[in-house]
PDB file of C-alpha atoms in Angstrom:
ATOM      1  CA  MET C 185      69.201  70.516  13.009  1.00  0.00           C
ATOM      2  CA  ALA C 186      72.604  72.097  13.368  1.00  0.00           C
ATOM      3  CA  LYS C 187      76.036  69.061  14.288  1.00  0.00           C
ATOM      4  CA  GLN C 188      76.199  69.034  18.200  1.00  0.00           C
ATOM      5  CA  THR C 189      79.351  67.189  20.346  1.00  0.00           C
ATOM      6  CA  PHE C 190      78.470  63.824  20.653  1.00  0.00           C
ATOM      7  CA  ASN C 191      81.066  62.723  24.536  1.00  0.00           C
ATOM      8  CA  VAL C 192      82.105  59.233  24.270  1.00  0.00           C
ATOM      9  CA  ASP C 193      81.877  57.140  26.777  1.00  0.00           C
ATOM     10  CA  PRO C 194      85.713  55.282  27.444  1.00  0.00           C
ATOM     11  CA  THR C 195      83.649  53.046  29.793  1.00  0.00           C
ATOM     12  CA  HIS C 196      81.057  51.839  27.439  1.00  0.00           C
ATOM     13  CA  THR C 197      83.436  51.968  24.184  1.00  0.00           C
ATOM     14  CA  SER C 198      85.782  49.625  22.974  1.00  0.00           C
ATOM     15  CA  ILE C 199      88.331  49.203  20.000  1.00  0.00           C
ATOM     16  CA  ASP C 200      89.341  45.835  19.763  1.00  0.00           C
ATOM     17  CA  PHE C 201      91.070  43.491  17.154  1.00  0.00           C
ATOM     18  CA  SER C 202      91.515  39.693  16.137  1.00  0.00           C
ATOM     19  CA  VAL C 203      94.514  38.253  13.722  1.00  0.00           C
ATOM     20  CA  LYS C 204      95.033  34.988  12.070  1.00  0.00           C
ATOM     21  CA  HIS C 205      97.932  33.132  14.316  1.00  0.00           C
ATOM     22  CA  MET C 206     100.038  30.128  12.462  1.00  0.00           C
ATOM     23  CA  MET C 207      97.361  29.939  10.007  1.00  0.00           C
ATOM     24  CA  VAL C 208      94.853  28.204  12.199  1.00  0.00           C
ATOM     25  CA  SER C 209      93.999  30.007  15.185  1.00  0.00           C
ATOM     26  CA  LYS C 210      93.111  34.099  16.221  1.00  0.00           C
ATOM     27  CA  VAL C 211      94.772  36.203  18.368  1.00  0.00           C
ATOM     28  CA  LYS C 212      92.437  39.157  20.277  1.00  0.00           C
ATOM     29  CA  GLY C 213      93.608  42.367  21.888  1.00  0.00           C
ATOM     30  CA  THR C 214      91.815  45.586  22.762  1.00  0.00           C
ATOM     31  CA  PHE C 215      93.307  48.751  23.068  1.00  0.00           C
ATOM     32  CA  HIS C 216      92.539  50.217  26.469  1.00  0.00           C
ATOM     33  CA  ASP C 217      93.519  54.126  26.384  1.00  0.00           C
ATOM     34  CA  PHE C 218      91.933  56.068  23.483  1.00  0.00           C
ATOM     35  CA  GLU C 219      90.117  59.848  23.284  1.00  0.00           C
ATOM     36  CA  ALA C 220      87.343  59.576  20.651  1.00  0.00           C
ATOM     37  CA  THR C 221      85.337  63.318  19.540  1.00  0.00           C
ATOM     38  CA  ILE C 222      82.374  63.196  17.077  1.00  0.00           C
ATOM     39  CA  ALA C 223      80.694  65.907  15.933  1.00  0.00           C
ATOM     40  CA  ALA C 224      77.393  65.712  13.601  1.00  0.00           C
ATOM     41  CA  ASP C 225      73.847  66.621  13.486  1.00  0.00           C
ATOM     42  CA  PRO C 226      71.980  63.360  15.176  1.00  0.00           C
ATOM     43  CA  GLU C 227      69.432  63.482  12.562  1.00  0.00           C
ATOM     44  CA  ASP C 228      71.363  63.086   9.610  1.00  0.00           C
ATOM     45  CA  LEU C 229      74.709  61.156  10.559  1.00  0.00           C
ATOM     46  CA  THR C 230      76.399  62.180   7.483  1.00  0.00           C
ATOM     47  CA  THR C 231      76.987  65.129   8.564  1.00  0.00           C
ATOM     48  CA  ALA C 232      79.811  63.278  11.023  1.00  0.00           C
ATOM     49  CA  ASP C 233      83.196  64.422  11.628  1.00  0.00           C
ATOM     50  CA  VAL C 234      84.452  61.575  13.506  1.00  0.00           C
ATOM     51  CA  GLU C 235      88.018  61.272  15.346  1.00  0.00           C
ATOM     52  CA  PHE C 236      90.029  58.406  17.056  1.00  0.00           C
ATOM     53  CA  VAL C 237      93.660  58.617  18.767  1.00  0.00           C
ATOM     54  CA  ILE C 238      94.747  55.442  20.531  1.00  0.00           C
ATOM     55  CA  ASP C 239      97.717  55.003  23.341  1.00  0.00           C
ATOM     56  CA  VAL C 240      99.796  52.329  21.359  1.00  0.00           C
ATOM     57  CA  ASN C 241     100.459  51.842  24.985  1.00  0.00           C
ATOM     58  CA  SER C 242      97.353  50.563  25.869  1.00  0.00           C
ATOM     59  CA  VAL C 243      97.746  47.299  24.221  1.00  0.00           C
ATOM     60  CA  ASP C 244      96.328  43.778  25.765  1.00  0.00           C
ATOM     61  CA  THR C 245      96.872  40.987  24.354  1.00  0.00           C
ATOM     62  CA  ARG C 246      96.605  39.302  27.505  1.00  0.00           C
ATOM     63  CA  ASN C 247     100.488  38.088  27.244  1.00  0.00           C
ATOM     64  CA  ASP C 248     102.521  40.124  28.634  1.00  0.00           C
ATOM     65  CA  GLN C 249     105.277  39.004  26.613  1.00  0.00           C
ATOM     66  CA  ARG C 250     103.761  39.633  23.305  1.00  0.00           C
ATOM     67  CA  ASP C 251     102.488  42.921  24.394  1.00  0.00           C
ATOM     68  CA  THR C 252     105.604  43.996  24.764  1.00  0.00           C
ATOM     69  CA  HIS C 253     106.563  42.701  21.661  1.00  0.00           C
ATOM     70  CA  LEU C 254     104.448  44.504  19.756  1.00  0.00           C
ATOM     71  CA  ARG C 255     105.152  47.744  21.505  1.00  0.00           C
ATOM     72  CA  SER C 256     108.799  47.117  20.156  1.00  0.00           C
ATOM     73  CA  GLY C 257     110.915  48.489  17.061  1.00  0.00           C
ATOM     74  CA  ASP C 258     109.026  45.249  15.376  1.00  0.00           C
ATOM     75  CA  PHE C 259     105.509  46.367  15.211  1.00  0.00           C
ATOM     76  CA  PHE C 260     104.193  50.054  16.519  1.00  0.00           C
ATOM     77  CA  ASP C 261     107.610  50.954  17.757  1.00  0.00           C
ATOM     78  CA  ILE C 262     106.115  53.162  20.351  1.00  0.00           C
ATOM     79  CA  GLU C 263     108.623  55.205  21.374  1.00  0.00           C
ATOM     80  CA  ASN C 264     108.738  56.899  17.800  1.00  0.00           C
ATOM     81  CA  ASN C 265     104.814  55.949  17.052  1.00  0.00           C
ATOM     82  CA  PRO C 266     103.218  56.632  20.463  1.00  0.00           C
ATOM     83  CA  LYS C 267      99.587  56.699  18.986  1.00  0.00           C
ATOM     84  CA  ILE C 268      97.421  55.328  16.349  1.00  0.00           C
ATOM     85  CA  THR C 269      94.671  57.973  15.008  1.00  0.00           C
ATOM     86  CA  PHE C 270      92.291  57.746  12.612  1.00  0.00           C
ATOM     87  CA  LYS C 271      89.657  61.136  11.476  1.00  0.00           C
ATOM     88  CA  SER C 272      87.238  60.734   8.777  1.00  0.00           C
ATOM     89  CA  THR C 273      86.932  62.152   5.608  1.00  0.00           C
ATOM     90  CA  ASP C 274      83.145  61.037   4.326  1.00  0.00           C
ATOM     91  CA  VAL C 275      80.215  59.366   5.532  1.00  0.00           C
ATOM     92  CA  LYS C 276      78.032  57.320   3.178  1.00  0.00           C
ATOM     93  CA  LYS C 277      74.545  55.863   4.277  1.00  0.00           C
ATOM     94  CA  VAL C 278      74.407  52.548   2.972  1.00  0.00           C
ATOM     95  CA  GLY C 279      71.544  50.906   4.376  1.00  0.00           C
ATOM     96  CA  ASP C 280      68.617  51.554   7.518  1.00  0.00           C
ATOM     97  CA  ASP C 281      71.097  52.769   9.797  1.00  0.00           C
ATOM     98  CA  GLU C 282      74.423  51.783   8.244  1.00  0.00           C
ATOM     99  CA  TYR C 283      77.298  54.071   7.352  1.00  0.00           C
ATOM    100  CA  GLU C 284      80.616  53.482   5.688  1.00  0.00           C
ATOM    101  CA  VAL C 285      82.932  55.817   7.294  1.00  0.00           C
ATOM    102  CA  THR C 286      86.247  56.732   5.510  1.00  0.00           C
ATOM    103  CA  GLY C 287      89.340  58.779   6.527  1.00  0.00           C
ATOM    104  CA  ASP C 288      92.949  58.864   7.108  1.00  0.00           C
ATOM    105  CA  MET C 289      94.167  56.463   9.083  1.00  0.00           C
ATOM    106  CA  THR C 290      98.002  56.845  10.676  1.00  0.00           C
ATOM    107  CA  ILE C 291      99.824  53.781  11.941  1.00  0.00           C
ATOM    108  CA  ARG C 292     103.838  53.766  12.665  1.00  0.00           C
ATOM    109  CA  GLY C 293     103.757  57.009  10.895  1.00  0.00           C
ATOM    110  CA  THR C 294     102.187  55.961   7.837  1.00  0.00           C
ATOM    111  CA  THR C 295      98.731  57.443   6.422  1.00  0.00           C
ATOM    112  CA  ARG C 296      96.402  55.687   4.276  1.00  0.00           C
ATOM    113  CA  GLN C 297      92.837  55.573   3.892  1.00  0.00           C
ATOM    114  CA  GLU C 298      90.179  53.007   5.387  1.00  0.00           C
ATOM    115  CA  THR C 299      86.686  52.595   5.317  1.00  0.00           C
ATOM    116  CA  PHE C 300      84.655  51.111   8.251  1.00  0.00           C
ATOM    117  CA  LYS C 301      81.118  49.694   7.850  1.00  0.00           C
ATOM    118  CA  VAL C 302      78.828  51.566  10.934  1.00  0.00           C
ATOM    119  CA  ASP C 303      75.685  50.534  12.392  1.00  0.00           C
ATOM    120  CA  PHE C 304      73.933  52.938  14.247  1.00  0.00           C
ATOM    121  CA  GLU C 305      72.485  50.408  17.146  1.00  0.00           C
ATOM    122  CA  GLY C 306      70.049  53.061  18.044  1.00  0.00           C
ATOM    123  CA  SER C 307      69.249  55.983  20.802  1.00  0.00           C
ATOM    124  CA  GLY C 308      67.678  56.226  24.142  1.00  0.00           C
ATOM    125  CA  LYS C 309      67.798  59.166  27.726  1.00  0.00           C
ATOM    126  CA  ASP C 310      69.345  58.437  29.964  1.00  0.00           C
ATOM    127  CA  PRO C 311      68.489  58.480  33.875  1.00  0.00           C
ATOM    128  CA  TRP C 312      70.128  62.050  33.842  1.00  0.00           C
ATOM    129  CA  GLY C 313      68.668  62.922  30.618  1.00  0.00           C
ATOM    130  CA  ASN C 314      71.198  63.198  28.198  1.00  0.00           C
ATOM    131  CA  GLN C 315      70.558  61.639  24.967  1.00  0.00           C
ATOM    132  CA  VAL C 316      72.485  58.033  24.252  1.00  0.00           C
ATOM    133  CA  TYR C 317      73.679  57.197  20.600  1.00  0.00           C
ATOM    134  CA  GLY C 318      74.739  53.702  20.020  1.00  0.00           C
ATOM    135  CA  PHE C 319      77.155  52.861  17.181  1.00  0.00           C
ATOM    136  CA  SER C 320      78.947  49.097  16.026  1.00  0.00           C
ATOM    137  CA  GLY C 321      81.636  49.161  13.352  1.00  0.00           C
ATOM    138  CA  GLU C 322      83.851  46.550  11.816  1.00  0.00           C
ATOM    139  CA  GLY C 323      86.668  47.182   9.326  1.00  0.00           C
ATOM    140  CA  LYS C 324      89.790  45.269   7.952  1.00  0.00           C
ATOM    141  CA  ILE C 325      93.183  46.630   7.764  1.00  0.00           C
ATOM    142  CA  ASN C 326      96.568  45.370   5.985  1.00  0.00           C
ATOM    143  CA  ARG C 327      99.431  45.788   8.731  1.00  0.00           C
ATOM    144  CA  SER C 328     101.932  45.315   6.236  1.00  0.00           C
ATOM    145  CA  ASN C 329     100.801  48.950   4.362  1.00  0.00           C
ATOM    146  CA  TYR C 330     101.761  50.325   7.669  1.00  0.00           C
ATOM    147  CA  GLY C 331     105.277  48.955   8.307  1.00  0.00           C
ATOM    148  CA  LEU C 332     104.028  46.429  10.649  1.00  0.00           C
ATOM    149  CA  THR C 333     105.906  43.401   8.494  1.00  0.00           C
ATOM    150  CA  TYR C 334     107.568  41.598  11.516  1.00  0.00           C
ATOM    151  CA  ASN C 335     106.766  37.705  11.012  1.00  0.00           C
ATOM    152  CA  ALA C 336     108.370  34.268  10.826  1.00  0.00           C
ATOM    153  CA  ALA C 337     107.872  31.097   8.067  1.00  0.00           C
ATOM    154  CA  LEU C 338     106.290  28.199  10.011  1.00  0.00           C
ATOM    155  CA  GLU C 339     107.808  24.401   8.919  1.00  0.00           C
ATOM    156  CA  THR C 340     104.740  23.809   8.024  1.00  0.00           C
ATOM    157  CA  GLY C 341     104.365  26.717   5.311  1.00  0.00           C
ATOM    158  CA  GLY C 342     102.561  29.945   5.658  1.00  0.00           C
ATOM    159  CA  VAL C 343     103.720  31.946   8.346  1.00  0.00           C
ATOM    160  CA  LEU C 344     103.064  32.710  11.821  1.00  0.00           C
ATOM    161  CA  ILE C 345     101.413  36.669  11.807  1.00  0.00           C
ATOM    162  CA  GLY C 346      98.204  37.406   9.302  1.00  0.00           C
ATOM    163  CA  ASP C 347      98.737  40.479   7.906  1.00  0.00           C
ATOM    164  CA  ASP C 348      94.870  41.258   7.865  1.00  0.00           C
ATOM    165  CA  ILE C 349      93.667  42.695  11.146  1.00  0.00           C
ATOM    166  CA  LYS C 350      89.863  42.712  11.938  1.00  0.00           C
ATOM    167  CA  VAL C 351      88.585  45.597  13.642  1.00  0.00           C
ATOM    168  CA  SER C 352      85.906  45.771  16.303  1.00  0.00           C
ATOM    169  CA  ILE C 353      84.517  49.301  17.893  1.00  0.00           C
ATOM    170  CA  GLU C 354      81.955  48.893  20.418  1.00  0.00           C
ATOM    171  CA  LEU C 355      81.118  52.800  20.952  1.00  0.00           C
ATOM    172  CA  GLU C 356      79.113  54.622  23.375  1.00  0.00           C
ATOM    173  CA  ALA C 357      77.957  58.549  23.170  1.00  0.00           C
ATOM    174  CA  THR C 358      75.704  61.512  24.650  1.00  0.00           C
ATOM    175  CA  THR C 359      74.583  64.500  23.890  1.00  0.00           C
ATOM    176  CA  GLN C 360      73.507  66.684  26.850  1.00  0.00           C
ATOM    177  CA  ALA C 361      69.915  67.475  27.659  1.00  0.00           C
TER     178      ALA C 361
END
């Protein structure tokens, strides 16, 4: 089968993250505004071309002061780097409905290769006759690799903000009937 364009449904898709806070808890956040494109043979997902463009201004950690700080030059520097991008370079099947999606991620002007574990959750027809596909993805990136190095030492030892960012994606997409 030839590659088809998958239309990503932003109302049923989320891009979330978490980071260790004060060495004892986690802060969670999400990006509300993004575009995603997928082209793949539904019978062979290893052929997939996946691309995400995230509007960093849409970061939301449920704390306005923290979100403003994340947008500043201490972190994302959205005046100069308003987008985070990911473009796949390789998709490998590693198990039943399990894949590793590797690609170039650019954050704050720095591009590095990252790999995400992606599970194909299944597919079915919606009431309008479109084929719907579900995917879950997760991975971990090191924020300092992208120049996101702001931190503060804690009196008790350790740092305010962890270096590892856990990323979680839930994605729903359709192909036209």
